[in-house]
Amino acid sequence: MSDPKDLKQEAERLDAADPLAAHRAKFALDEETVYLDGNSLGALPAHVPARMAEVVGREWGELRIRSWDESGWWTAPERIGDRIAPLVGAAPGQIVVGDSTSVNVFKAVVAAARLAGGAGEGRDEILVDGTTFPTDGYIAESAARMTGHRIVALDPADIPGAANERTALALVNHVDYRTGRLHDLPGTTAALHAAGALAVWDLCHSAGALPVGLDAHGVDLAVGCTYKYLNGGPGSPAYLYVAERHQARFDSPLPGWTSHADPFGMTPGYRAADGAVRGRVGTPDILSMLALEAALDVWDGVAVEEVRAKSLALTDFFLECVRAYVPEGRVVPVTPEPHGERGSQVALSCPDAPVVMPELIKRGVVGDLRRPDLLRFGFTPLYVGFADAERAARVLAEVLAGLPAD
Ligand SMILES: *Cc1c(COP(=O)(O)O)cnc(C)c1O
């Protein structure tokens, strides 16, 4: 067992050498709390409240309807999409922001099924990640019933081998929300394409935490939320990526008026706009959207590769501290050890998790519980440091020491 003092010193050394350390000051955080739940709700960038006061006071309060043009409200979904694009490796013009992730999963699955030619043409199966965040599975199942497809739920690692001439598409999570396992986006996408199928990725737990490379790996469609690692705020709108090569044939199952080629023509017949804009539905939720837009300023000048390097160093260090402080067997990491298989969180299985997490939170270490037995700790490199990781592991050991070992 390492000496606790050594790990404290090591944390200080790592924080002093951390090229991203200065970014923490951009967030509204208090020194009493170690915030390890940014994979559920990202922290507030400190400049956002002032920007929102201006949006509400000036743009809504004074300019009122003029703001749709004069304050750029109307074009916010595609403008903010272009701000997210570099974070997920997409060229401009392929991402549109709006609606929830759940709604975008629906748009993406139905649109991909239509792009694949429809169930009547032999491709009648939709492969889904069987370990998925439930909403993706629920919605894919409903989408499949509507389009006449059959759902095949699989471990994501088995999807490349299962894709065949009956596969229309696969809906896969880049990072598993429970275990933090990073799935093989390049390999899975290539295997789906080799089988003639489309790849739809859910980036909720990867965007803002690690490089995604949507364009480089030829992903077809993708969705993701913005309130986790992108710090957009509670319920901030999600996004939809439609690769440029699919845009002309992208046939939205929710062709709302704001995706029309001439929305203010108010014509009875639908004619889709060009580009990713056809992923829009109705009137954008401007307040949430503009809070997200302001929140994205924290990424100016930040390279995702640098974020990834720190994320891996943080999770490595946290695991090292847990091994040093927590008696053998009290917790078992379910997050993979190899860097190539790890997202930006550490999940520890612990039979006492339901009593441990509230105790941690009481002592200022905020992670979350995923029933029945997972303690989840998210590491957001822009505002979490190595001393935070050390303290979290130390407090975890203290809490466990106060409970009877079973
Ligand atoms: C967080 C998350 C969602 C959230 O969906 P909402 O529609 O925003 O509630 C969906 N899918 C995955 C994989 C997630 O991690």
Short mmCIF file of C-alpha atoms and ligand atoms in Angstrom, two decimals:
data_model
loop_
_atom_site.label_atom_id
_atom_site.label_comp_id
_atom_site.label_asym_id
_atom_site.label_seq_id
_atom_site.Cartn_x
_atom_site.Cartn_y
_atom_site.Cartn_z
CA MET A 1 0.00 0.00 0.00
CA SER A 2 1.42 3.42 -0.94
CA ASP A 3 1.83 6.07 1.70
CA PRO A 4 -1.12 8.49 1.46
CA LYS A 5 1.30 11.42 1.71
CA ASP A 6 3.08 10.27 -1.44
CA LEU A 7 -0.13 10.35 -3.44
CA LYS A 8 -1.00 13.82 -2.15
CA GLN A 9 2.41 15.01 -3.26
CA GLU A 10 2.06 13.25 -6.56
CA ALA A 11 -1.30 14.99 -7.08
CA GLU A 12 0.29 18.38 -6.39
CA ARG A 13 3.06 17.65 -8.84
CA LEU A 14 0.60 16.53 -11.53
CA ASP A 15 -1.64 19.58 -11.00
CA ALA A 16 1.35 21.92 -11.24
CA ALA A 17 2.37 20.34 -14.56
CA ASP A 18 -1.18 20.24 -15.99
CA PRO A 19 -1.49 22.39 -19.13
CA LEU A 20 -5.30 22.54 -18.71
CA ALA A 21 -5.29 23.54 -15.03
CA ALA A 22 -6.04 27.22 -15.73
CA HIS A 23 -9.40 26.33 -17.35
CA ARG A 24 -10.92 25.51 -13.99
CA ALA A 25 -11.19 29.22 -13.22
CA LYS A 26 -13.68 29.54 -16.08
CA PHE A 27 -16.27 27.55 -14.09
CA ALA A 28 -18.50 28.35 -11.12
CA LEU A 29 -17.12 25.83 -8.61
CA ASP A 30 -16.43 25.91 -4.90
CA GLU A 31 -13.30 24.61 -3.23
CA GLU A 32 -15.30 22.50 -0.73
CA THR A 33 -16.68 20.21 -3.41
CA VAL A 34 -15.04 17.67 -5.66
CA TYR A 35 -17.45 17.59 -8.57
CA LEU A 36 -17.28 14.23 -10.34
CA ASP A 37 -20.71 14.30 -11.92
CA GLY A 38 -19.95 16.35 -15.03
CA ASN A 39 -20.81 13.23 -17.06
CA SER A 40 -24.41 13.80 -15.92
CA LEU A 41 -24.62 17.59 -15.61
CA GLY A 42 -21.60 19.66 -16.55
CA ALA A 43 -20.64 22.57 -14.28
CA LEU A 44 -21.72 26.12 -15.08
CA PRO A 45 -19.20 28.19 -17.04
CA ALA A 46 -18.96 31.35 -14.96
CA HIS A 47 -19.67 33.82 -17.78
CA VAL A 48 -22.99 32.25 -18.80
CA PRO A 49 -25.26 34.04 -16.27
CA ALA A 50 -24.22 37.48 -17.56
CA ARG A 51 -24.78 36.38 -21.14
CA MET A 52 -28.22 35.03 -20.23
CA ALA A 53 -29.12 38.29 -18.50
CA GLU A 54 -28.35 40.03 -21.79
CA VAL A 55 -30.33 37.50 -23.84
CA VAL A 56 -33.37 37.87 -21.60
CA GLY A 57 -33.08 41.58 -20.86
CA ARG A 58 -31.98 42.93 -24.21
CA GLU A 59 -32.78 40.35 -26.90
CA TRP A 60 -36.11 39.20 -25.54
CA GLY A 61 -37.03 42.15 -23.32
CA GLU A 62 -36.20 44.99 -25.67
CA LEU A 63 -35.79 43.68 -29.20
CA ARG A 64 -38.54 41.09 -28.84
CA ILE A 65 -39.46 39.58 -32.22
CA ARG A 66 -36.70 41.48 -34.01
CA SER A 67 -34.22 39.14 -32.33
CA TRP A 68 -35.12 36.25 -34.61
CA ASP A 69 -33.12 38.15 -37.25
CA GLU A 70 -31.14 40.80 -35.45
CA SER A 71 -29.84 38.61 -32.63
CA GLY A 72 -29.36 35.57 -34.85
CA TRP A 73 -31.98 33.45 -33.10
CA TRP A 74 -33.29 31.85 -36.26
CA THR A 75 -29.97 30.42 -37.38
CA ALA A 76 -28.82 29.38 -33.89
CA PRO A 77 -29.36 25.60 -34.43
CA GLU A 78 -26.93 25.35 -37.33
CA ARG A 79 -24.56 28.04 -36.02
CA ILE A 80 -24.16 26.22 -32.70
CA GLY A 81 -23.89 22.92 -34.58
CA ASP A 82 -20.82 24.36 -36.29
CA ARG A 83 -19.37 25.24 -32.87
CA ILE A 84 -19.76 21.62 -31.73
CA ALA A 85 -18.42 20.21 -35.01
CA PRO A 86 -14.67 20.54 -34.31
CA LEU A 87 -15.14 18.82 -30.94
CA VAL A 88 -16.45 15.70 -32.66
CA GLY A 89 -14.30 15.83 -35.78
CA ALA A 90 -16.91 17.11 -38.21
CA ALA A 91 -16.51 19.70 -40.97
CA PRO A 92 -19.04 22.55 -40.85
CA GLY A 93 -22.57 22.17 -42.19
CA GLN A 94 -23.30 18.70 -40.82
CA ILE A 95 -24.59 19.30 -37.30
CA VAL A 96 -27.83 20.87 -36.19
CA VAL A 97 -28.75 21.54 -32.56
CA GLY A 98 -32.23 21.11 -31.13
CA ASP A 99 -34.62 18.81 -29.28
CA SER A 100 -33.50 16.16 -26.80
CA THR A 101 -31.17 13.25 -27.46
CA SER A 102 -34.20 10.96 -27.27
CA VAL A 103 -35.92 12.84 -30.11
CA ASN A 104 -32.74 12.89 -32.17
CA VAL A 105 -32.30 9.13 -31.72
CA PHE A 106 -35.75 8.78 -33.27
CA LYS A 107 -34.91 11.04 -36.20
CA ALA A 108 -31.59 9.27 -36.79
CA VAL A 109 -32.87 5.70 -36.58
CA VAL A 110 -35.86 6.28 -38.87
CA ALA A 111 -33.81 8.36 -41.32
CA ALA A 112 -31.06 5.72 -41.40
CA ALA A 113 -33.63 2.97 -41.98
CA ARG A 114 -35.01 4.99 -44.90
CA LEU A 115 -31.52 5.63 -46.29
CA ALA A 116 -30.82 1.89 -46.11
CA GLY A 117 -33.71 1.29 -48.48
CA GLY A 118 -36.57 0.25 -46.23
CA ALA A 119 -37.41 -3.08 -44.64
CA GLY A 120 -39.12 -4.29 -47.83
CA GLU A 121 -35.80 -4.38 -49.63
CA GLY A 122 -34.27 -7.14 -47.55
CA ARG A 123 -32.52 -5.06 -44.93
CA ASP A 124 -35.02 -5.66 -42.17
CA GLU A 125 -32.83 -5.65 -39.06
CA ILE A 126 -31.68 -2.87 -36.78
CA LEU A 127 -28.81 -3.79 -34.48
CA VAL A 128 -28.77 -1.99 -31.17
CA ASP A 129 -26.36 -1.82 -28.30
CA GLY A 130 -28.01 -4.16 -25.79
CA THR A 131 -26.28 -2.39 -22.88
CA THR A 132 -27.52 1.01 -23.97
CA PHE A 133 -28.86 3.91 -21.96
CA PRO A 134 -32.53 2.88 -21.87
CA THR A 135 -34.01 5.75 -23.88
CA ASP A 136 -32.02 4.77 -26.98
CA GLY A 137 -33.33 1.20 -26.78
CA TYR A 138 -36.94 2.23 -26.14
CA ILE A 139 -36.96 4.63 -29.04
CA ALA A 140 -35.17 2.30 -31.44
CA GLU A 141 -37.77 -0.35 -30.62
CA SER A 142 -40.64 2.00 -31.42
CA ALA A 143 -38.90 3.26 -34.56
CA ALA A 144 -38.42 -0.35 -35.70
CA ARG A 145 -42.11 -1.10 -35.22
CA MET A 146 -42.97 1.92 -37.35
CA THR A 147 -40.56 1.11 -40.15
CA GLY A 148 -41.19 -2.65 -40.15
CA HIS A 149 -37.74 -3.62 -38.89
CA ARG A 150 -36.73 -6.16 -36.30
CA ILE A 151 -34.50 -5.14 -33.39
CA VAL A 152 -31.47 -7.28 -32.62
CA ALA A 153 -29.90 -6.29 -29.28
CA LEU A 154 -26.25 -7.21 -28.93
CA ASP A 155 -23.14 -6.50 -26.94
CA PRO A 156 -21.48 -3.67 -28.93
CA ALA A 157 -18.34 -5.81 -29.29
CA ASP A 158 -20.43 -8.35 -31.24
CA ILE A 159 -21.97 -5.85 -33.65
CA PRO A 160 -19.13 -5.92 -36.23
CA GLY A 161 -19.38 -9.71 -36.53
CA ALA A 162 -23.19 -9.70 -36.64
CA ALA A 163 -23.64 -7.16 -39.44
CA ASN A 164 -24.80 -8.83 -42.64
CA GLU A 165 -26.98 -8.36 -45.73
CA ARG A 166 -30.10 -8.08 -43.55
CA THR A 167 -28.68 -5.23 -41.45
CA ALA A 168 -30.09 -1.79 -42.21
CA LEU A 169 -28.23 0.05 -39.47
CA ALA A 170 -26.74 -0.21 -36.03
CA LEU A 171 -27.31 2.25 -33.19
CA VAL A 172 -24.31 2.13 -30.87
CA ASN A 173 -23.06 4.17 -27.92
CA HIS A 174 -19.53 5.44 -28.22
CA VAL A 175 -19.05 5.17 -24.44
CA ASP A 176 -21.20 3.06 -22.14
CA TYR A 177 -22.94 5.29 -19.58
CA ARG A 178 -22.64 2.73 -16.76
CA THR A 179 -19.25 1.12 -17.13
CA GLY A 180 -17.43 3.88 -18.98
CA ARG A 181 -16.31 1.38 -21.63
CA LEU A 182 -15.23 3.01 -24.90
CA HIS A 183 -16.49 1.11 -27.91
CA ASP A 184 -14.61 0.74 -31.20
CA LEU A 185 -16.13 3.43 -33.40
CA PRO A 186 -13.73 3.14 -36.36
CA GLY A 187 -13.81 -0.68 -36.50
CA THR A 188 -17.55 -1.03 -35.94
CA THR A 189 -18.36 1.65 -38.51
CA ALA A 190 -16.08 -0.02 -41.08
CA ALA A 191 -17.65 -3.44 -40.44
CA LEU A 192 -21.16 -2.02 -40.84
CA HIS A 193 -20.19 -0.35 -44.09
CA ALA A 194 -18.60 -3.56 -45.38
CA ALA A 195 -21.99 -5.23 -44.79
CA GLY A 196 -23.75 -2.40 -46.63
CA ALA A 197 -25.32 -1.02 -43.43
CA LEU A 198 -25.28 2.40 -41.79
CA ALA A 199 -23.63 3.39 -38.52
CA VAL A 200 -25.54 5.63 -36.10
CA TRP A 201 -23.52 6.64 -33.04
CA ASP A 202 -24.66 8.09 -29.74
CA LEU A 203 -21.93 10.43 -28.46
CA CYS A 204 -23.53 11.47 -25.15
CA HIS A 205 -20.57 10.24 -23.09
CA SER A 206 -17.76 10.99 -25.52
CA ALA A 207 -18.26 14.47 -27.00
CA GLY A 208 -16.16 16.90 -24.98
CA ALA A 209 -14.20 14.10 -23.34
CA LEU A 210 -12.29 12.43 -26.17
CA PRO A 211 -11.70 12.68 -29.92
CA VAL A 212 -14.56 11.19 -31.94
CA GLY A 213 -13.51 11.65 -35.58
CA LEU A 214 -16.96 11.50 -37.19
CA ASP A 215 -15.76 12.54 -40.65
CA ALA A 216 -12.46 10.65 -40.52
CA HIS A 217 -14.21 7.37 -39.73
CA GLY A 218 -17.08 7.85 -42.17
CA VAL A 219 -19.87 7.80 -39.58
CA ASP A 220 -23.28 8.14 -41.22
CA LEU A 221 -25.44 9.74 -38.52
CA ALA A 222 -24.79 10.64 -34.90
CA VAL A 223 -26.57 12.19 -31.95
CA GLY A 224 -25.42 13.49 -28.60
CA CYS A 225 -26.40 15.61 -25.66
CA THR A 226 -24.81 18.88 -24.62
CA TYR A 227 -25.45 19.04 -20.87
CA LYS A 228 -22.80 16.45 -19.90
CA TYR A 229 -19.20 17.08 -20.98
CA LEU A 230 -20.24 20.11 -23.06
CA ASN A 231 -21.63 21.97 -20.00
CA GLY A 232 -24.66 23.39 -21.84
CA GLY A 233 -26.93 23.43 -18.78
CA PRO A 234 -29.81 21.30 -17.52
CA GLY A 235 -31.85 20.02 -20.46
CA SER A 236 -29.80 21.96 -23.02
CA PRO A 237 -30.64 20.90 -26.56
CA ALA A 238 -29.01 17.89 -28.18
CA TYR A 239 -27.52 17.64 -31.66
CA LEU A 240 -27.82 15.59 -34.79
CA TYR A 241 -24.98 14.92 -37.25
CA VAL A 242 -25.89 14.06 -40.82
CA ALA A 243 -22.83 13.27 -42.96
CA GLU A 244 -22.76 15.53 -45.99
CA ARG A 245 -23.02 12.61 -48.43
CA HIS A 246 -26.40 11.63 -46.92
CA GLN A 247 -27.95 15.06 -46.63
CA ALA A 248 -29.70 15.13 -50.01
CA ARG A 249 -31.47 11.84 -49.20
CA PHE A 250 -32.00 12.47 -45.47
CA ASP A 251 -35.75 12.04 -45.04
CA SER A 252 -36.74 13.22 -41.56
CA PRO A 253 -39.58 11.45 -39.78
CA LEU A 254 -40.34 14.81 -38.07
CA PRO A 255 -40.36 17.26 -40.98
CA GLY A 256 -41.38 20.33 -39.03
CA TRP A 257 -41.79 23.72 -40.61
CA THR A 258 -38.37 25.02 -39.55
CA SER A 259 -36.72 22.36 -41.73
CA HIS A 260 -38.64 23.54 -44.78
CA ALA A 261 -36.74 25.06 -47.71
CA ASP A 262 -38.94 28.16 -47.39
CA PRO A 263 -40.35 28.14 -43.87
CA PHE A 264 -42.02 31.52 -44.15
CA GLY A 265 -43.62 30.58 -47.45
CA MET A 266 -46.09 28.69 -45.21
CA THR A 267 -47.00 26.41 -48.09
CA PRO A 268 -49.07 23.26 -47.57
CA GLY A 269 -46.53 20.99 -49.29
CA TYR A 270 -43.30 19.98 -47.55
CA ARG A 271 -40.00 20.62 -49.29
CA ALA A 272 -36.89 19.91 -47.24
CA ALA A 273 -34.19 22.54 -46.86
CA ASP A 274 -30.70 21.66 -48.03
CA GLY A 275 -28.10 20.45 -45.59
CA ALA A 276 -28.18 19.42 -41.95
CA VAL A 277 -30.92 22.03 -41.43
CA ARG A 278 -33.39 19.37 -42.50
CA GLY A 279 -32.84 17.80 -39.11
CA ARG A 280 -34.63 20.76 -37.50
CA VAL A 281 -38.22 20.32 -36.32
CA GLY A 282 -40.04 23.24 -34.65
CA THR A 283 -39.23 26.58 -33.08
CA PRO A 284 -35.87 26.31 -31.31
CA ASP A 285 -35.71 26.63 -27.51
CA ILE A 286 -33.71 29.84 -27.71
CA LEU A 287 -32.91 30.39 -24.03
CA SER A 288 -31.38 26.94 -23.57
CA MET A 289 -29.74 27.12 -26.92
CA LEU A 290 -28.05 30.44 -26.28
CA ALA A 291 -26.89 29.29 -22.84
CA LEU A 292 -25.26 26.35 -24.62
CA GLU A 293 -23.71 28.63 -27.21
CA ALA A 294 -22.13 30.76 -24.51
CA ALA A 295 -21.01 27.67 -22.59
CA LEU A 296 -19.10 26.45 -25.64
CA ASP A 297 -16.73 29.43 -25.30
CA VAL A 298 -14.75 27.44 -22.74
CA TRP A 299 -13.50 25.24 -25.60
CA ASP A 300 -11.87 28.11 -27.49
CA GLY A 301 -8.22 27.22 -27.97
CA VAL A 302 -8.59 23.79 -26.34
CA ALA A 303 -7.49 20.71 -28.30
CA VAL A 304 -9.61 17.60 -27.72
CA GLU A 305 -6.43 15.51 -27.80
CA GLU A 306 -5.14 17.44 -24.81
CA VAL A 307 -8.42 16.84 -22.98
CA ARG A 308 -8.16 13.14 -23.74
CA ALA A 309 -4.59 12.93 -22.44
CA LYS A 310 -5.61 14.55 -19.15
CA SER A 311 -8.75 12.45 -18.86
CA LEU A 312 -6.72 9.24 -19.10
CA ALA A 313 -4.13 10.54 -16.65
CA LEU A 314 -6.89 11.51 -14.19
CA THR A 315 -8.71 8.20 -14.37
CA ASP A 316 -5.40 6.30 -14.11
CA PHE A 317 -4.48 8.33 -11.05
CA PHE A 318 -7.90 7.91 -9.43
CA LEU A 319 -7.69 4.13 -9.92
CA GLU A 320 -4.18 4.16 -8.42
CA CYS A 321 -5.43 6.10 -5.38
CA VAL A 322 -8.40 3.74 -4.97
CA ARG A 323 -6.06 0.74 -5.06
CA ALA A 324 -3.81 2.40 -2.48
CA TYR A 325 -6.49 3.57 -0.05
CA VAL A 326 -9.40 1.15 -0.30
CA PRO A 327 -8.93 -2.31 1.18
CA GLU A 328 -8.84 -5.07 -1.44
CA GLY A 329 -12.25 -6.33 -2.50
CA ARG A 330 -14.44 -3.49 -1.15
CA VAL A 331 -14.84 -2.01 -4.63
CA VAL A 332 -14.20 -3.53 -8.04
CA PRO A 333 -13.56 -1.25 -11.04
CA VAL A 334 -15.84 -2.16 -13.96
CA THR A 335 -14.26 0.49 -16.19
CA PRO A 336 -11.69 -1.14 -18.47
CA GLU A 337 -8.03 -0.68 -17.60
CA PRO A 338 -6.70 -0.37 -21.23
CA HIS A 339 -6.76 3.23 -22.41
CA GLY A 340 -8.24 2.25 -25.76
CA GLU A 341 -11.35 0.91 -23.99
CA ARG A 342 -11.91 3.65 -21.44
CA GLY A 343 -14.09 6.75 -21.64
CA SER A 344 -13.80 9.59 -19.13
CA GLN A 345 -15.37 8.06 -16.05
CA VAL A 346 -14.59 5.38 -13.51
CA ALA A 347 -17.35 3.09 -12.31
CA LEU A 348 -16.74 0.99 -9.24
CA SER A 349 -18.99 -1.87 -8.33
CA CYS A 350 -19.65 -1.93 -4.59
CA PRO A 351 -22.38 -3.88 -2.79
CA ASP A 352 -22.83 -0.90 -0.41
CA ALA A 353 -23.07 1.67 -3.22
CA PRO A 354 -26.59 2.89 -2.26
CA VAL A 355 -25.36 3.92 1.21
CA VAL A 356 -21.86 4.93 0.12
CA MET A 357 -22.80 7.55 -2.48
CA PRO A 358 -24.99 9.70 -0.18
CA GLU A 359 -22.16 9.61 2.40
CA LEU A 360 -19.64 10.72 -0.23
CA ILE A 361 -21.91 13.57 -1.28
CA LYS A 362 -22.30 14.65 2.36
CA ARG A 363 -18.51 14.85 2.55
CA GLY A 364 -18.26 16.96 -0.59
CA VAL A 365 -17.41 14.27 -3.13
CA VAL A 366 -20.17 14.32 -5.72
CA GLY A 367 -20.44 11.33 -8.01
CA ASP A 368 -23.58 9.35 -8.69
CA LEU A 369 -25.19 6.00 -8.10
CA ARG A 370 -26.35 3.67 -10.83
CA ARG A 371 -28.45 1.02 -9.20
CA PRO A 372 -27.99 -1.56 -7.98
CA ASP A 373 -24.30 -1.37 -7.14
CA LEU A 374 -22.34 1.14 -9.21
CA LEU A 375 -20.52 4.19 -7.92
CA ARG A 376 -19.92 6.42 -10.92
CA PHE A 377 -17.26 9.14 -11.02
CA GLY A 378 -17.00 11.38 -14.09
CA PHE A 379 -13.73 13.14 -14.86
CA THR A 380 -14.11 16.39 -16.77
CA PRO A 381 -10.58 17.52 -17.62
CA LEU A 382 -11.36 21.22 -17.96
CA TYR A 383 -12.24 21.59 -14.29
CA VAL A 384 -11.25 18.45 -12.36
CA GLY A 385 -7.69 18.14 -11.09
CA PHE A 386 -5.47 15.44 -9.66
CA ALA A 387 -5.91 16.64 -6.07
CA ASP A 388 -9.67 16.14 -6.60
CA ALA A 389 -9.06 12.56 -7.70
CA GLU A 390 -6.87 11.90 -4.66
CA ARG A 391 -9.40 13.42 -2.26
CA ALA A 392 -12.27 11.45 -3.80
CA ALA A 393 -10.43 8.15 -3.33
CA ARG A 394 -9.39 9.07 0.22
CA VAL A 395 -12.95 10.03 1.24
CA LEU A 396 -14.27 6.85 -0.36
CA ALA A 397 -11.87 4.83 1.79
CA GLU A 398 -12.98 6.74 4.90
CA VAL A 399 -16.65 6.10 4.16
CA LEU A 400 -16.02 2.40 3.56
CA ALA A 401 -13.97 2.15 6.76
CA GLY A 402 -17.05 3.38 8.67
CA LEU A 403 -19.21 0.58 7.25
CA PRO A 404 -18.99 -3.06 8.23
CA ALA A 405 -17.17 -5.07 5.56
CA ASP A 406 -19.33 -7.94 4.36
C1 LIG B 1 -27.60 11.12 -21.24
C2 LIG B 1 -28.01 10.19 -22.32
C3 LIG B 1 -29.24 10.36 -22.99
C4 LIG B 1 -30.17 11.43 -22.55
O1 LIG B 1 -31.28 11.56 -23.37
P1 LIG B 1 -32.26 12.79 -23.15
O2 LIG B 1 -33.21 12.71 -24.25
O3 LIG B 1 -31.41 14.02 -23.13
O4 LIG B 1 -32.90 12.61 -21.81
C5 LIG B 1 -29.53 9.50 -24.02
N1 LIG B 1 -28.68 8.51 -24.39
C6 LIG B 1 -27.50 8.32 -23.76
C7 LIG B 1 -26.59 7.25 -24.22
C8 LIG B 1 -27.14 9.14 -22.70
O5 LIG B 1 -25.99 8.95 -22.08
#
